[in-house]
PDB file of C-alpha atoms in Angstrom:
ATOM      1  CA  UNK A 643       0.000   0.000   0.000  1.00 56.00           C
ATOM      2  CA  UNK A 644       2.891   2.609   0.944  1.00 66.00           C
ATOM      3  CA  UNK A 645       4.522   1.199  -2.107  1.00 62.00           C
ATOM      4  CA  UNK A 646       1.583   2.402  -4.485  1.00 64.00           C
ATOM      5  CA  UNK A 647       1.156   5.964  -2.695  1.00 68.00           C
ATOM      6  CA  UNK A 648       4.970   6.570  -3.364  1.00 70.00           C
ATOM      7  CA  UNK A 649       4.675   5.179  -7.440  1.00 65.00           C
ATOM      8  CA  UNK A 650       1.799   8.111  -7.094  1.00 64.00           C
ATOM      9  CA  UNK A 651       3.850  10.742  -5.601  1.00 64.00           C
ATOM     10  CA  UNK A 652       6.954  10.160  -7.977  1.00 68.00           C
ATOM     11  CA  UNK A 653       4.469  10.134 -11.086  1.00 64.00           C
ATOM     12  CA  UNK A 654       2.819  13.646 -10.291  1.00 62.00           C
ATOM     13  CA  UNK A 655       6.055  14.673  -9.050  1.00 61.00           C
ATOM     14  CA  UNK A 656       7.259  13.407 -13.140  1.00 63.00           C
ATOM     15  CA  UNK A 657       4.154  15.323 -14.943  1.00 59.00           C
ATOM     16  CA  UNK A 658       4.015  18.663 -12.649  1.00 57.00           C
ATOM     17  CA  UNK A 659       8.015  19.639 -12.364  1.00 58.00           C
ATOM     18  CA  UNK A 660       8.195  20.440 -16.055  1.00 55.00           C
ATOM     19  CA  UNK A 661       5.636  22.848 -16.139  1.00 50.00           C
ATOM     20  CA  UNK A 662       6.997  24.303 -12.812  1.00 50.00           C
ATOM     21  CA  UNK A 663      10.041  24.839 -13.694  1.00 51.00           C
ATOM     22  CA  UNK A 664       9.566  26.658 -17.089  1.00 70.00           C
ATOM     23  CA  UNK A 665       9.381  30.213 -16.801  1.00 85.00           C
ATOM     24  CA  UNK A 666      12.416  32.197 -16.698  1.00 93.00           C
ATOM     25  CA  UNK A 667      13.449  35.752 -15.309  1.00 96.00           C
ATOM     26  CA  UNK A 668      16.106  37.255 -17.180  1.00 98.00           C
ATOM     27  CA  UNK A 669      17.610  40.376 -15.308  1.00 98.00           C
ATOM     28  CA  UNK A 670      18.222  42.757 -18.351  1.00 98.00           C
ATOM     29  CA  UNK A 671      21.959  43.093 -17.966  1.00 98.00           C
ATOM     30  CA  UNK A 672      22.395  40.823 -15.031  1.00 97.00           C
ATOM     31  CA  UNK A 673      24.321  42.508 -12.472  1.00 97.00           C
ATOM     32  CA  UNK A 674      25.133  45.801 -14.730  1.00 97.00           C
ATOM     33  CA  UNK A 675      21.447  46.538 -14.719  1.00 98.00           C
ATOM     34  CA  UNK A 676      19.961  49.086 -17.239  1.00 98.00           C
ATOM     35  CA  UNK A 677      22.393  51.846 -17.867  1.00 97.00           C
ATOM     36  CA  UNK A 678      24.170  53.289 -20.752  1.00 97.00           C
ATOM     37  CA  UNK A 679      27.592  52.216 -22.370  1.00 96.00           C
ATOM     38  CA  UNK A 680      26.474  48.283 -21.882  1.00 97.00           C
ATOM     39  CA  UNK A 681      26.283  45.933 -24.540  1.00 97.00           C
ATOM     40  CA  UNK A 682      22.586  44.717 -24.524  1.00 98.00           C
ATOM     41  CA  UNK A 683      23.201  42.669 -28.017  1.00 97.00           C
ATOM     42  CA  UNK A 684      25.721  40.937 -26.248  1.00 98.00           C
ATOM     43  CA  UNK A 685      24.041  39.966 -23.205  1.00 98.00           C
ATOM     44  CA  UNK A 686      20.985  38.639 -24.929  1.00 98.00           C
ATOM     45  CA  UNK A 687      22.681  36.800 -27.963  1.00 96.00           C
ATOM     46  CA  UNK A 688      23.383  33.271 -25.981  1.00 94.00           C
ATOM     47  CA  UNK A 689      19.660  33.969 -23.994  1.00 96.00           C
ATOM     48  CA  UNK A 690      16.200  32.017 -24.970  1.00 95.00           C
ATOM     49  CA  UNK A 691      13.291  33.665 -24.501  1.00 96.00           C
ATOM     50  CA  UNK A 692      10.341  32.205 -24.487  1.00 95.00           C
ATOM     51  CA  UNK A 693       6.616  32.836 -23.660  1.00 94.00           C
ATOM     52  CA  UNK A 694       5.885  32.900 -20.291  1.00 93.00           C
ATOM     53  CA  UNK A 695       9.446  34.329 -19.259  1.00 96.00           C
ATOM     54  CA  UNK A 696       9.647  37.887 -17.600  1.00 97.00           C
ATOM     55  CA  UNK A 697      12.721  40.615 -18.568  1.00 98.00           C
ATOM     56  CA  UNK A 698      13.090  42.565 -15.193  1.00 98.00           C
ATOM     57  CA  UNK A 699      14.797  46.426 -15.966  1.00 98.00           C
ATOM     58  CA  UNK A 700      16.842  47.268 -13.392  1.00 98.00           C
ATOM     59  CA  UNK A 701      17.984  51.228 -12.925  1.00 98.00           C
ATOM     60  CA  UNK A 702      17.869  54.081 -10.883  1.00 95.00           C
ATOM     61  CA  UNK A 703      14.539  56.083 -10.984  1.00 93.00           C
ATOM     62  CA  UNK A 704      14.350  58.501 -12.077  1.00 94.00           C
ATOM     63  CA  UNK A 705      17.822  58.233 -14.391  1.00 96.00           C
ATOM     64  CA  UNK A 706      15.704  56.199 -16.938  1.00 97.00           C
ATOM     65  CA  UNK A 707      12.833  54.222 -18.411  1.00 97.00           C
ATOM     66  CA  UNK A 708      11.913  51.481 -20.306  1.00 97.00           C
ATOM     67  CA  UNK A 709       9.613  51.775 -23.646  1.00 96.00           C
ATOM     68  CA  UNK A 710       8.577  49.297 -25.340  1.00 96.00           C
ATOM     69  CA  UNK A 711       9.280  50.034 -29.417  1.00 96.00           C
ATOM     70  CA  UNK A 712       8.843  48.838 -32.903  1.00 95.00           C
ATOM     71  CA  UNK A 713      11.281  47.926 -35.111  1.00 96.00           C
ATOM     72  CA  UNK A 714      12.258  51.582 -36.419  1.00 95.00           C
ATOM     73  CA  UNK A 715      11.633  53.092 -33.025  1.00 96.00           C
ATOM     74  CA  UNK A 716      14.528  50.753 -31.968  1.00 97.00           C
ATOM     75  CA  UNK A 717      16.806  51.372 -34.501  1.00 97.00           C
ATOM     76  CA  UNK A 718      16.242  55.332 -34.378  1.00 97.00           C
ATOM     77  CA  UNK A 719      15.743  55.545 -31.173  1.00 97.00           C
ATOM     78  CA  UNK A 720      12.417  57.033 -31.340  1.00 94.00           C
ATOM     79  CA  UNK A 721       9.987  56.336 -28.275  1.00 88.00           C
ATOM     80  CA  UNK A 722       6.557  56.248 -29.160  1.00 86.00           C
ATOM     81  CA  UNK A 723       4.476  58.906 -30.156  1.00 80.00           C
ATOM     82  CA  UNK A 724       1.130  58.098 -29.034  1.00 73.00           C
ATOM     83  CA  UNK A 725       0.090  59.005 -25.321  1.00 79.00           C
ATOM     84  CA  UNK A 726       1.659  56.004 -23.912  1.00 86.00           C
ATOM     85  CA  UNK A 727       3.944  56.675 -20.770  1.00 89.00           C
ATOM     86  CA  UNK A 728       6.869  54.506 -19.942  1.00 94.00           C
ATOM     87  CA  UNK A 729       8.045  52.311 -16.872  1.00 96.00           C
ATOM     88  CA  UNK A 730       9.505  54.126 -15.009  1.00 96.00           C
ATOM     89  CA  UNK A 731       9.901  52.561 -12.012  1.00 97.00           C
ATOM     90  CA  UNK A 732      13.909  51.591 -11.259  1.00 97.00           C
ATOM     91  CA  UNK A 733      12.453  47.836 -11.448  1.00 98.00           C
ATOM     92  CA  UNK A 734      10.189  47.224 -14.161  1.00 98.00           C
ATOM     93  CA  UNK A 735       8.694  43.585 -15.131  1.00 98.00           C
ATOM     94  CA  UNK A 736       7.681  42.632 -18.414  1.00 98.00           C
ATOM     95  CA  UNK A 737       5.861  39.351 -19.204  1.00 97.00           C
ATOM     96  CA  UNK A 738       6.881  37.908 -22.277  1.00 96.00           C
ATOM     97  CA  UNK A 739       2.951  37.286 -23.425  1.00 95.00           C
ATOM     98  CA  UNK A 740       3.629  36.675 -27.136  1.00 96.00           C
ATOM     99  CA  UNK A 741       6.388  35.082 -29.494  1.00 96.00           C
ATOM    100  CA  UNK A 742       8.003  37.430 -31.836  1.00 97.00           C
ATOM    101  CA  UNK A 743      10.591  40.246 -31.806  1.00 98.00           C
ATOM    102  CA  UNK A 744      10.718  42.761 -28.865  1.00 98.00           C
ATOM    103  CA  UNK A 745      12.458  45.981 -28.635  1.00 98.00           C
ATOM    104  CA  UNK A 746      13.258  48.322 -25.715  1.00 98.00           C
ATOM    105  CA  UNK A 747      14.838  51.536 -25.260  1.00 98.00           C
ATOM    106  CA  UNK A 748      15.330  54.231 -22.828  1.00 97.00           C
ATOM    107  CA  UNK A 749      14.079  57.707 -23.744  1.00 96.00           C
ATOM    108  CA  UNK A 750      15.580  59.812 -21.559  1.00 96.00           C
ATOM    109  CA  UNK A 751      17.968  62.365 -23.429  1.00 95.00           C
ATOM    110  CA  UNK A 752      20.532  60.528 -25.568  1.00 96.00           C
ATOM    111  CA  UNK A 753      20.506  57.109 -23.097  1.00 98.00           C
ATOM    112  CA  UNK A 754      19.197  54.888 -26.019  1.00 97.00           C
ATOM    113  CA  UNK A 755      22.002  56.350 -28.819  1.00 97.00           C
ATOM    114  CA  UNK A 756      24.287  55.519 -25.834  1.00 97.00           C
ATOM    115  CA  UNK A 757      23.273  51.803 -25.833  1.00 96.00           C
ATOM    116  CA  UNK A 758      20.281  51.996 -23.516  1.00 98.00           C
ATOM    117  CA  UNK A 759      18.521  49.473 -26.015  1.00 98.00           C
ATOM    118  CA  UNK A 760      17.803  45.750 -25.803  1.00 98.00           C
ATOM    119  CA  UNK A 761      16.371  43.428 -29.125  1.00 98.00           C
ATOM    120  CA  UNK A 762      15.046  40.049 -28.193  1.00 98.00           C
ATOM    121  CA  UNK A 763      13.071  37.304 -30.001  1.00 97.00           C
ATOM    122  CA  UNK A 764      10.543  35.542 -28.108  1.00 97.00           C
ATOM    123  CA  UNK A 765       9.711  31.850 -29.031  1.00 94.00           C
ATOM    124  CA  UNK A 766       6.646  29.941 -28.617  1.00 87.00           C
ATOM    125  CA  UNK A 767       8.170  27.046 -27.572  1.00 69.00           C
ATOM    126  CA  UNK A 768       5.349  25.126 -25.324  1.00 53.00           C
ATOM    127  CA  UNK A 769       6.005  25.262 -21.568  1.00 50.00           C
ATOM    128  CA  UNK A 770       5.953  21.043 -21.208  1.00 49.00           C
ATOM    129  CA  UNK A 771       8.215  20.820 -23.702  1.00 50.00           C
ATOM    130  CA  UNK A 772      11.016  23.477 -22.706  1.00 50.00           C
ATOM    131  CA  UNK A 773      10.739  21.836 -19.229  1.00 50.00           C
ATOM    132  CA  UNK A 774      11.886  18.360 -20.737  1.00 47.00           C
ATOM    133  CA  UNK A 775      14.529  20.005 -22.471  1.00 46.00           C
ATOM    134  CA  UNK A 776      15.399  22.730 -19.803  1.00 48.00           C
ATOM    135  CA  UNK A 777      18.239  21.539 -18.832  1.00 51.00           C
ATOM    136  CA  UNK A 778      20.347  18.667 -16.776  1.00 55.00           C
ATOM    137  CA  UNK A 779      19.263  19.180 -13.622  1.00 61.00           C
ATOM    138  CA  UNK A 780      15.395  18.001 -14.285  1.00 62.00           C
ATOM    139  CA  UNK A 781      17.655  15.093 -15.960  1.00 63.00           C
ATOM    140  CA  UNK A 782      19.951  14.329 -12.733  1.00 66.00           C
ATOM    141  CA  UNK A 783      16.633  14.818 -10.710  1.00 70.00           C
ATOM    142  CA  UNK A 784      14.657  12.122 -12.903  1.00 67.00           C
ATOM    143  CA  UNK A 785      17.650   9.713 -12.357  1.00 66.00           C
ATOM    144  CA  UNK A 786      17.731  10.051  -8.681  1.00 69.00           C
ATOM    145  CA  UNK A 787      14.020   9.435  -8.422  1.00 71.00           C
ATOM    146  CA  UNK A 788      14.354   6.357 -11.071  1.00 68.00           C
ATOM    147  CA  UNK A 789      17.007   4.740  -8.439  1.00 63.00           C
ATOM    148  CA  UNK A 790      15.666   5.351  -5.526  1.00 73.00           C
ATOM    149  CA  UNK A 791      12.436   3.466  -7.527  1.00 69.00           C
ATOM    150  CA  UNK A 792      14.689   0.670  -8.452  1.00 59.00           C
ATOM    151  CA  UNK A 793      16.564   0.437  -4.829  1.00 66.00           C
ATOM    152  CA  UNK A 794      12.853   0.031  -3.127  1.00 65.00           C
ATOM    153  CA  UNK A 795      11.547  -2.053  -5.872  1.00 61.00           C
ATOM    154  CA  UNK A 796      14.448  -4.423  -5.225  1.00 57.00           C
ATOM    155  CA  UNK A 797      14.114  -4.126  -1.232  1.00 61.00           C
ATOM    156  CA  UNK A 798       9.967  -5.621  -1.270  1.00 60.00           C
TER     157      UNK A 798
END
């Protein structure tokens, strides 16, 4: 009977820790936070994002912002026109809600020609399957659990 309830608790344990363990936060610039003179290209070029991850802008309020921009916007450092306001908060979360390119700059003065300005693309990669493939430690875990199995198995 205890034998059954553990079989249980390892299978839920097998279906649920994928989908736990899927989303991602990605400090924009890791330690270096949002600033000028930093390569954001850099940083991000070895990253996957995918939905359901969050970028977190770190900075100094009120020093600068984060806007969220198109394409052109991005490349000429133009924040939006329309009445939209920025974040502007010193730490500033943004859930990655849809695949596709992203771009961010800063708007204050000349921050963004100064390298305040991040391009990402997003994949839609489903969460169950990024948390098969996330990484070797859901591997090591799953081979701990399947020999511990075995070692009780063999013990009844």
């Amino acid at each position: 009977m205890a034998w059954n309830k553990f079989v249980t608790l390892i299978t839920i344990l097998v279906v649920l820790l994928p989908t736990i363990a899927t989303a991602k936060e990605f400090v924009v610039g890791d330690d270096s936070g949002w600033k000028t003179n930093f390569d954001y290209q850099a940083w991000a070029k070895d990253k996957v994002f995918r939905v359901g991850d969050t970028l977190v802008f770190n900075y100094k309020a009120p020093n600068h912002n984060v806007f969220k921009v198109n394409g052109t916007g991005f490349k000429e450092c133009i924040k939006p026109t329309e009445n939209e306001a920025p974040l502007s908060s010193g730490n500033d979360k943004i859930d990655l809600q849809t695949s596709g390119n992203k771009w961010y700059i800063c708007s204050v003065k000349d921050h963004c020609d100064l390298g305040m300005k991040l391009f990402i693309t997003v994949s839609d990669e489903s969460p169950a399957v990024r948390g098969i493939t996330l990484s070797g430690s859901y591997q090591a875990f799953m081979a701990v659990i399947m020999a511990i199995t075995a070692i009780a198995a063999l013990s009844t």
